[in-house]
PDB file of C-alpha atoms in Angstrom:
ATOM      1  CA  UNK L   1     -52.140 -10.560 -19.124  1.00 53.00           C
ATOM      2  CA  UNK L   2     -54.307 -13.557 -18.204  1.00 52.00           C
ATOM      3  CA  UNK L   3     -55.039 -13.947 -21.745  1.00 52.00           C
ATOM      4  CA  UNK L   4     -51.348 -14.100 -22.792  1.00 50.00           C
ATOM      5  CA  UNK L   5     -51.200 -16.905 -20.087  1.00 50.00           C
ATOM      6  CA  UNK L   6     -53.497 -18.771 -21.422  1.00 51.00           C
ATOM      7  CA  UNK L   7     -52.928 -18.755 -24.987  1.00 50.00           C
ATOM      8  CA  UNK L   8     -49.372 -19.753 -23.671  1.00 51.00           C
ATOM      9  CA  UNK L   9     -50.729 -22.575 -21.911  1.00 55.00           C
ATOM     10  CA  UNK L  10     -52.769 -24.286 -24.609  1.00 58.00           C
ATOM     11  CA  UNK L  11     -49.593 -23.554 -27.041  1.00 60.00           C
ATOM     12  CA  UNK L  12     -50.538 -20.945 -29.144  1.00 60.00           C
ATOM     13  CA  UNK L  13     -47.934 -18.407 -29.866  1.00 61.00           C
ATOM     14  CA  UNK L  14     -47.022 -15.787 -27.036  1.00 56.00           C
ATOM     15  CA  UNK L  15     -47.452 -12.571 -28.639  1.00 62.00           C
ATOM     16  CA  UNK L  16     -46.399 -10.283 -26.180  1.00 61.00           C
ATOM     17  CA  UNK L  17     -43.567 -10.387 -24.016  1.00 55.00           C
ATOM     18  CA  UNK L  18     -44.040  -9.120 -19.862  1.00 55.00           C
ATOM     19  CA  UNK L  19     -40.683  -7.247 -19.645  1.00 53.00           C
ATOM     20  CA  UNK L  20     -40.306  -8.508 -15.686  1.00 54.00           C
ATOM     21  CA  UNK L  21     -40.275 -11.963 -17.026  1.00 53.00           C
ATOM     22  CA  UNK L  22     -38.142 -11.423 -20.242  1.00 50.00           C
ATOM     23  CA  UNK L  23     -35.656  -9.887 -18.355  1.00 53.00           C
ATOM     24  CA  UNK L  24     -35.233 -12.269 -15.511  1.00 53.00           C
ATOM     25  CA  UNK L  25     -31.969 -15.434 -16.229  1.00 53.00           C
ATOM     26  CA  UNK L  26     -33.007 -19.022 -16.348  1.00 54.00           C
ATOM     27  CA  UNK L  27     -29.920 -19.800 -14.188  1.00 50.00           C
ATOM     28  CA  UNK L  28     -27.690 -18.538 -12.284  1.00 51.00           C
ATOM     29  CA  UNK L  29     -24.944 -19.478 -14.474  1.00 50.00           C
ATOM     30  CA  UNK L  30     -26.693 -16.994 -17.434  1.00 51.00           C
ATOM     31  CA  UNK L  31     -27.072 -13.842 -15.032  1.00 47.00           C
ATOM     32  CA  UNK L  32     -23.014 -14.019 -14.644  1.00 49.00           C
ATOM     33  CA  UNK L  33     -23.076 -13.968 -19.028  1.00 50.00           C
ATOM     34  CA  UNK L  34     -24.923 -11.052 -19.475  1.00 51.00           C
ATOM     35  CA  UNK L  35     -23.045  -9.043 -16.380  1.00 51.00           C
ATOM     36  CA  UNK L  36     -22.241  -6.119 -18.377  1.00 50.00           C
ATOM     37  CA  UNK L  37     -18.589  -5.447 -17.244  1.00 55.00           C
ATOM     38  CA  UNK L  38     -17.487  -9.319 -18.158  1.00 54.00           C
ATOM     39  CA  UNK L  39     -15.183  -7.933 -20.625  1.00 52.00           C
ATOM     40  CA  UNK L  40     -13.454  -5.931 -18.497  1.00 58.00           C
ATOM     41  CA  UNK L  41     -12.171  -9.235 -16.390  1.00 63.00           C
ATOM     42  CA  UNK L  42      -8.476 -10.707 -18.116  1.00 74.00           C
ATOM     43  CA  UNK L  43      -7.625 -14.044 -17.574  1.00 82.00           C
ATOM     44  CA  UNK L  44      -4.751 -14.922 -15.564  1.00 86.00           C
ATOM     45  CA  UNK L  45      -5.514 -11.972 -12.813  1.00 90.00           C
ATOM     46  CA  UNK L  46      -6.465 -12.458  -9.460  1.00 93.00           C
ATOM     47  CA  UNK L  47      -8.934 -11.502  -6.711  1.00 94.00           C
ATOM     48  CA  UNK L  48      -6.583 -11.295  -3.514  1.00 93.00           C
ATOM     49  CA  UNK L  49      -8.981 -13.680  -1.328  1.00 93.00           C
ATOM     50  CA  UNK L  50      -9.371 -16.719  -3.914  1.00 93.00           C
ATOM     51  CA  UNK L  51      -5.223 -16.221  -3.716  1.00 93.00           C
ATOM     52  CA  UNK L  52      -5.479 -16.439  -0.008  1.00 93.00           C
ATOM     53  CA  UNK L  53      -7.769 -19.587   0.212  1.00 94.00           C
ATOM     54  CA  UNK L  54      -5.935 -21.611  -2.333  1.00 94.00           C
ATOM     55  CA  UNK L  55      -2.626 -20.356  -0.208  1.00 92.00           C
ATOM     56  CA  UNK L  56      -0.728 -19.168  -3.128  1.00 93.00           C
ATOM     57  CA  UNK L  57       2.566 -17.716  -2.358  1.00 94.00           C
ATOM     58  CA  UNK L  58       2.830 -13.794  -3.429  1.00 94.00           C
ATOM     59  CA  UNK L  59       5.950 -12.481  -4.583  1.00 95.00           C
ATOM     60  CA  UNK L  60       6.683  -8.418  -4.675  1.00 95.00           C
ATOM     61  CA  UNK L  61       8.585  -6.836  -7.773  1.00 94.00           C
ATOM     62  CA  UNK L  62      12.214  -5.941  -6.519  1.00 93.00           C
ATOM     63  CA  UNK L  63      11.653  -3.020  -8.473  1.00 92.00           C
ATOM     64  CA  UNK L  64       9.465  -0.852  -6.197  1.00 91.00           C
ATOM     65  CA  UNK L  65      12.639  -0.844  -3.589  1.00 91.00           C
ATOM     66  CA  UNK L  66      14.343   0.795  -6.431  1.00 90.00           C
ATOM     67  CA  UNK L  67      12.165   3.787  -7.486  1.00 91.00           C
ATOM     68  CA  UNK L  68      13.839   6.249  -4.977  1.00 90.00           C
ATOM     69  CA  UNK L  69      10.296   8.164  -5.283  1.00 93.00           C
ATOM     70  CA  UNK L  70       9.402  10.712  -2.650  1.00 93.00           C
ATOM     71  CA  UNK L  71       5.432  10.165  -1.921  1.00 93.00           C
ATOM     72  CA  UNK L  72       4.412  13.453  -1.979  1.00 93.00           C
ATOM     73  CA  UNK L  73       5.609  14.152  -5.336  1.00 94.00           C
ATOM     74  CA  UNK L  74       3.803  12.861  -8.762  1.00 94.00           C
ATOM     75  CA  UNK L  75       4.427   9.167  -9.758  1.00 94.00           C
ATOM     76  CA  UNK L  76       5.670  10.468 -13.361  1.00 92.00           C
ATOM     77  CA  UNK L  77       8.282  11.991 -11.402  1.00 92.00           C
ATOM     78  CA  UNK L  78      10.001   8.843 -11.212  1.00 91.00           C
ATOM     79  CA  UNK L  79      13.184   8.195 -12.912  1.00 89.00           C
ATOM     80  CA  UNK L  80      12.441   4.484 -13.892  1.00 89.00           C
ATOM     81  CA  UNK L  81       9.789   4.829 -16.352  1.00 90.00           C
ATOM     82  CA  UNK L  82       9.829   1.065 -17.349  1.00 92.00           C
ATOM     83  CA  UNK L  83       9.671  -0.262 -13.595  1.00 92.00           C
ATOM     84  CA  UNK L  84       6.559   1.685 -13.621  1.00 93.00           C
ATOM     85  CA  UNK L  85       4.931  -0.447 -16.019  1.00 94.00           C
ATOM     86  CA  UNK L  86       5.523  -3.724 -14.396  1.00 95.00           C
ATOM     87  CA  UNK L  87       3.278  -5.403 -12.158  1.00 95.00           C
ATOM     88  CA  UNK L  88       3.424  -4.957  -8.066  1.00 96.00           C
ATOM     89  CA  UNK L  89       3.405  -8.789  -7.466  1.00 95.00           C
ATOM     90  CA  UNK L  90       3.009 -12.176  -8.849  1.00 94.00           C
ATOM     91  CA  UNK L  91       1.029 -13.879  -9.157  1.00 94.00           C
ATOM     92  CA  UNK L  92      -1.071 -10.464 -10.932  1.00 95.00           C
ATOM     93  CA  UNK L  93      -3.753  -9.229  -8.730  1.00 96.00           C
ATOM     94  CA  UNK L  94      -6.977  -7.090  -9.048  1.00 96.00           C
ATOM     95  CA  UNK L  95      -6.733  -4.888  -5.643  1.00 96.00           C
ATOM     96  CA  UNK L  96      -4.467  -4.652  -3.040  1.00 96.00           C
ATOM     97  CA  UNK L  97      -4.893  -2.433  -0.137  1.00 96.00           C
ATOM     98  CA  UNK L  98      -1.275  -0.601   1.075  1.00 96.00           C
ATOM     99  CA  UNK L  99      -0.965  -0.265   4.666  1.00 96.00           C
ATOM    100  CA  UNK L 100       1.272   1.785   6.385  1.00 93.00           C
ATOM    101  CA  UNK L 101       2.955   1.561   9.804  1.00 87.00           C
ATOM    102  CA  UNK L 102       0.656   3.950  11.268  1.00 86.00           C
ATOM    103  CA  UNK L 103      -2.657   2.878   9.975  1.00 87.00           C
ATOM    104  CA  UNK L 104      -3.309   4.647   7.497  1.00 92.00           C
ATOM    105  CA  UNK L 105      -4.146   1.809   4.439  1.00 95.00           C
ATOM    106  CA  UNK L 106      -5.018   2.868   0.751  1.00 96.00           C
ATOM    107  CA  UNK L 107      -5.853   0.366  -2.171  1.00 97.00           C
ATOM    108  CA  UNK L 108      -4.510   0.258  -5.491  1.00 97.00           C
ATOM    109  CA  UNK L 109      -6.592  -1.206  -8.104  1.00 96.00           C
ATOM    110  CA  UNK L 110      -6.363  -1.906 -12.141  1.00 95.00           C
ATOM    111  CA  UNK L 111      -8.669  -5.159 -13.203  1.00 94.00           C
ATOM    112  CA  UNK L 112      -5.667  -5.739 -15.621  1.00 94.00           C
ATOM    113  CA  UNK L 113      -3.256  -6.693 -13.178  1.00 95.00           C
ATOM    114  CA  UNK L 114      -1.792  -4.273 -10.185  1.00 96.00           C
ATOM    115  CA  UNK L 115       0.848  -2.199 -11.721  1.00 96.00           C
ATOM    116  CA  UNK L 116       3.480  -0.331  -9.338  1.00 96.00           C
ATOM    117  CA  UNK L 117       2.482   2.843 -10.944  1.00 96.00           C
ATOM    118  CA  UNK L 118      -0.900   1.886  -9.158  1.00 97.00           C
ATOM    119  CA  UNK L 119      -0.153   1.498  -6.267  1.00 96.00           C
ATOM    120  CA  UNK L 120       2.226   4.745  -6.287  1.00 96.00           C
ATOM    121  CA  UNK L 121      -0.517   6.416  -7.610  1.00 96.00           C
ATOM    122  CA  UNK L 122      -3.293   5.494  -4.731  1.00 96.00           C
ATOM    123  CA  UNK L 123      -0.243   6.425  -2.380  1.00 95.00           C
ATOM    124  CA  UNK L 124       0.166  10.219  -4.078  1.00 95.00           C
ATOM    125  CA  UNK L 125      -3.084  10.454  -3.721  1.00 95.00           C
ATOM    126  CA  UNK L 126      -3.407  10.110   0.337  1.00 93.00           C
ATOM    127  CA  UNK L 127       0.485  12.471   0.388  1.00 93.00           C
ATOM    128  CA  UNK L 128      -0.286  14.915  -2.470  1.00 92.00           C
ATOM    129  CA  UNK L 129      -0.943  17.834  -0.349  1.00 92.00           C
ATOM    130  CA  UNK L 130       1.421  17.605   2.150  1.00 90.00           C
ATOM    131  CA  UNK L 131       4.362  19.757   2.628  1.00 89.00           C
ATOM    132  CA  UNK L 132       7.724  18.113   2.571  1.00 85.00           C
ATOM    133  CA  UNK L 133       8.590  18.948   6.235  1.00 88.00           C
ATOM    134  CA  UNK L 134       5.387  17.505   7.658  1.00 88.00           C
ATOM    135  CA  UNK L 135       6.636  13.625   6.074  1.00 88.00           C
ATOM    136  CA  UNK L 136       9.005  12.402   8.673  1.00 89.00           C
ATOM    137  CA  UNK L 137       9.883   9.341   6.133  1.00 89.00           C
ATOM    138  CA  UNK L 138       8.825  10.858   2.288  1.00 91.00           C
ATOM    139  CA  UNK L 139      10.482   8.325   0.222  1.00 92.00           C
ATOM    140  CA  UNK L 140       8.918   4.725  -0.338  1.00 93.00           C
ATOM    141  CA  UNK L 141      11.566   2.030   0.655  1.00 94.00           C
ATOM    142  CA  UNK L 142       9.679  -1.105  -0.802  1.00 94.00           C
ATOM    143  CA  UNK L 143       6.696  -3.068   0.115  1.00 95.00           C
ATOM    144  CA  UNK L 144       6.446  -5.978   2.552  1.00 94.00           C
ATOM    145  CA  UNK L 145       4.104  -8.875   2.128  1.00 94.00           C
ATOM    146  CA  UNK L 146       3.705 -10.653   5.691  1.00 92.00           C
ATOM    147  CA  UNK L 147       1.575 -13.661   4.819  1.00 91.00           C
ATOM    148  CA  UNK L 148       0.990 -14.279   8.198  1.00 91.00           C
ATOM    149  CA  UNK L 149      -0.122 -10.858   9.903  1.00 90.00           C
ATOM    150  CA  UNK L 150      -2.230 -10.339   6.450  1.00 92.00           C
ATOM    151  CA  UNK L 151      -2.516 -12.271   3.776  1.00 94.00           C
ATOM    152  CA  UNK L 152      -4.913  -9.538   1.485  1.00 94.00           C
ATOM    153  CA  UNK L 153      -2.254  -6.234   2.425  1.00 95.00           C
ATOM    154  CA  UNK L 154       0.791  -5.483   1.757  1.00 96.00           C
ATOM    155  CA  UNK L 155       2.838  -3.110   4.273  1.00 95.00           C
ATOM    156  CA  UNK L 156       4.525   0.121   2.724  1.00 95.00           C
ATOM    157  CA  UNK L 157       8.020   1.042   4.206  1.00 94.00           C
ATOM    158  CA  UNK L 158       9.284   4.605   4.001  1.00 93.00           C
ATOM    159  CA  UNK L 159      12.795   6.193   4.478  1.00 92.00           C
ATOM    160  CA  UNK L 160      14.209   9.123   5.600  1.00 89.00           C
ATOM    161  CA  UNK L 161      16.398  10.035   2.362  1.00 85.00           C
ATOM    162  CA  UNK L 162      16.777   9.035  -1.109  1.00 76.00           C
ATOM    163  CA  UNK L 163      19.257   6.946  -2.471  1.00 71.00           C
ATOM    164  CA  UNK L 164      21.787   8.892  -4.875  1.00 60.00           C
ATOM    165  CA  UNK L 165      20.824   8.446  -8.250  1.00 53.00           C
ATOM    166  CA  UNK L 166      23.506   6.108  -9.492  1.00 45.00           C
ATOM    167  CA  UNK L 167      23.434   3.833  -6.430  1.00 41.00           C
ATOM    168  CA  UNK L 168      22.358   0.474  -7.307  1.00 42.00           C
ATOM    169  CA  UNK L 169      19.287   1.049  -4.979  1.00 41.00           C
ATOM    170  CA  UNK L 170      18.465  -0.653  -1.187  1.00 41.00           C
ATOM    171  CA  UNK L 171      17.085  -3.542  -0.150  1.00 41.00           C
ATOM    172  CA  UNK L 172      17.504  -3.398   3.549  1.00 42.00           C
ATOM    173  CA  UNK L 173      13.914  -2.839   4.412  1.00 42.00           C
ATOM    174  CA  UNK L 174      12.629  -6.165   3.075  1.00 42.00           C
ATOM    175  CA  UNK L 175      12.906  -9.285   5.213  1.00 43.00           C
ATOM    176  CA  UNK L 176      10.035 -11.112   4.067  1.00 44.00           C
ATOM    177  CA  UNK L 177       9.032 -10.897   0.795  1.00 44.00           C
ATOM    178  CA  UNK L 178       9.068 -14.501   0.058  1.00 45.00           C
ATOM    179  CA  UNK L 179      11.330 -16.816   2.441  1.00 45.00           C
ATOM    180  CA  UNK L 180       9.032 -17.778   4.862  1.00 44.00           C
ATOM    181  CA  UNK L 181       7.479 -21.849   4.160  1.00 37.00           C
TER     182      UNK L 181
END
């Protein structure tokens, strides 16, 4: 390898390559470029903590109050296919972590934007084996963002019964999804 080096430094072709040195970015800036899961990042979609130090205001889809889904049962279960589909908040974010009144917390994640079939599907996931009579409150009521408790979770409330299937839905369990200044 000496010989390499010096046939480099009088500026004669280098005709073999050290692989540590090859391999290595010229910047920091390049290393980013050749990360190999770049493609998987969409524009427009948010990490949850640049949100929080820019101060953006988050805004919860109406539609997860709606969904009249009991947590223990499969997300595909739910009536509203389309509200499925739609994402959990706005501005679209990467991860969220779902915490519920008694500590337990679960995250939903899709690099495409947080879906609210996400997030009901890292919530099935923690409720999947339990038995109907050991949920005192098995149907999700909504989500609650309280900017000022945590910024980077969102609280899950639960109720006692569903709504019957015609009924336009609740929204009683949401005080603060976005009035507060």
């Amino acid at each position: 390898m000496s010989a390499e080096v010096q046939e480099h430094s009088t500026g004669a072709p280098l005709k073999q390559v050290d692989s540590a040195i090859d391999d290595a970015p010229a910047s920091p800036s390049e290393s980013k470029t050749r990360h190999r899961r770049s493609s998987s990042t969409v524009s427009g979609v948010f990490n949850i903590n640049d949100l929080e130090k820019e101060g953006v205001e988050l805004k919860i889809a109406l539609e997860t109050q709606r969904l009249n889904w009991k947590v223990n049962s499969s997300p595909s279960t739910i009536e509203e296919k389309d509200a499925l589909q739609k994402l959990l908040c706005h501005p679209p974010i990467k991860k969220i972590d779902l915490k519920f009144p008694l500590g337990l917390e679960v995250t939903a994640r899709n690099n495409k934007g947080v879906t609210i079939k996400d997030a009901c599907d890292a919530i099935y996931k923690q409720f999947k084996k339990k038995a109907d009579d050991e949920l005192e409150s098995p149907y999700l009521a909504g989500f609650e963002w309280d900017r000022e408790e945590c910024y980077t979770k969102f609280i899950v409330h639960q109720k006692k019964t569903g709504d019957a299937p015609s009924s336009g839905g609740s929204k009683k369990k949401k005080g603060k999804g976005g009035d507060e200044a």
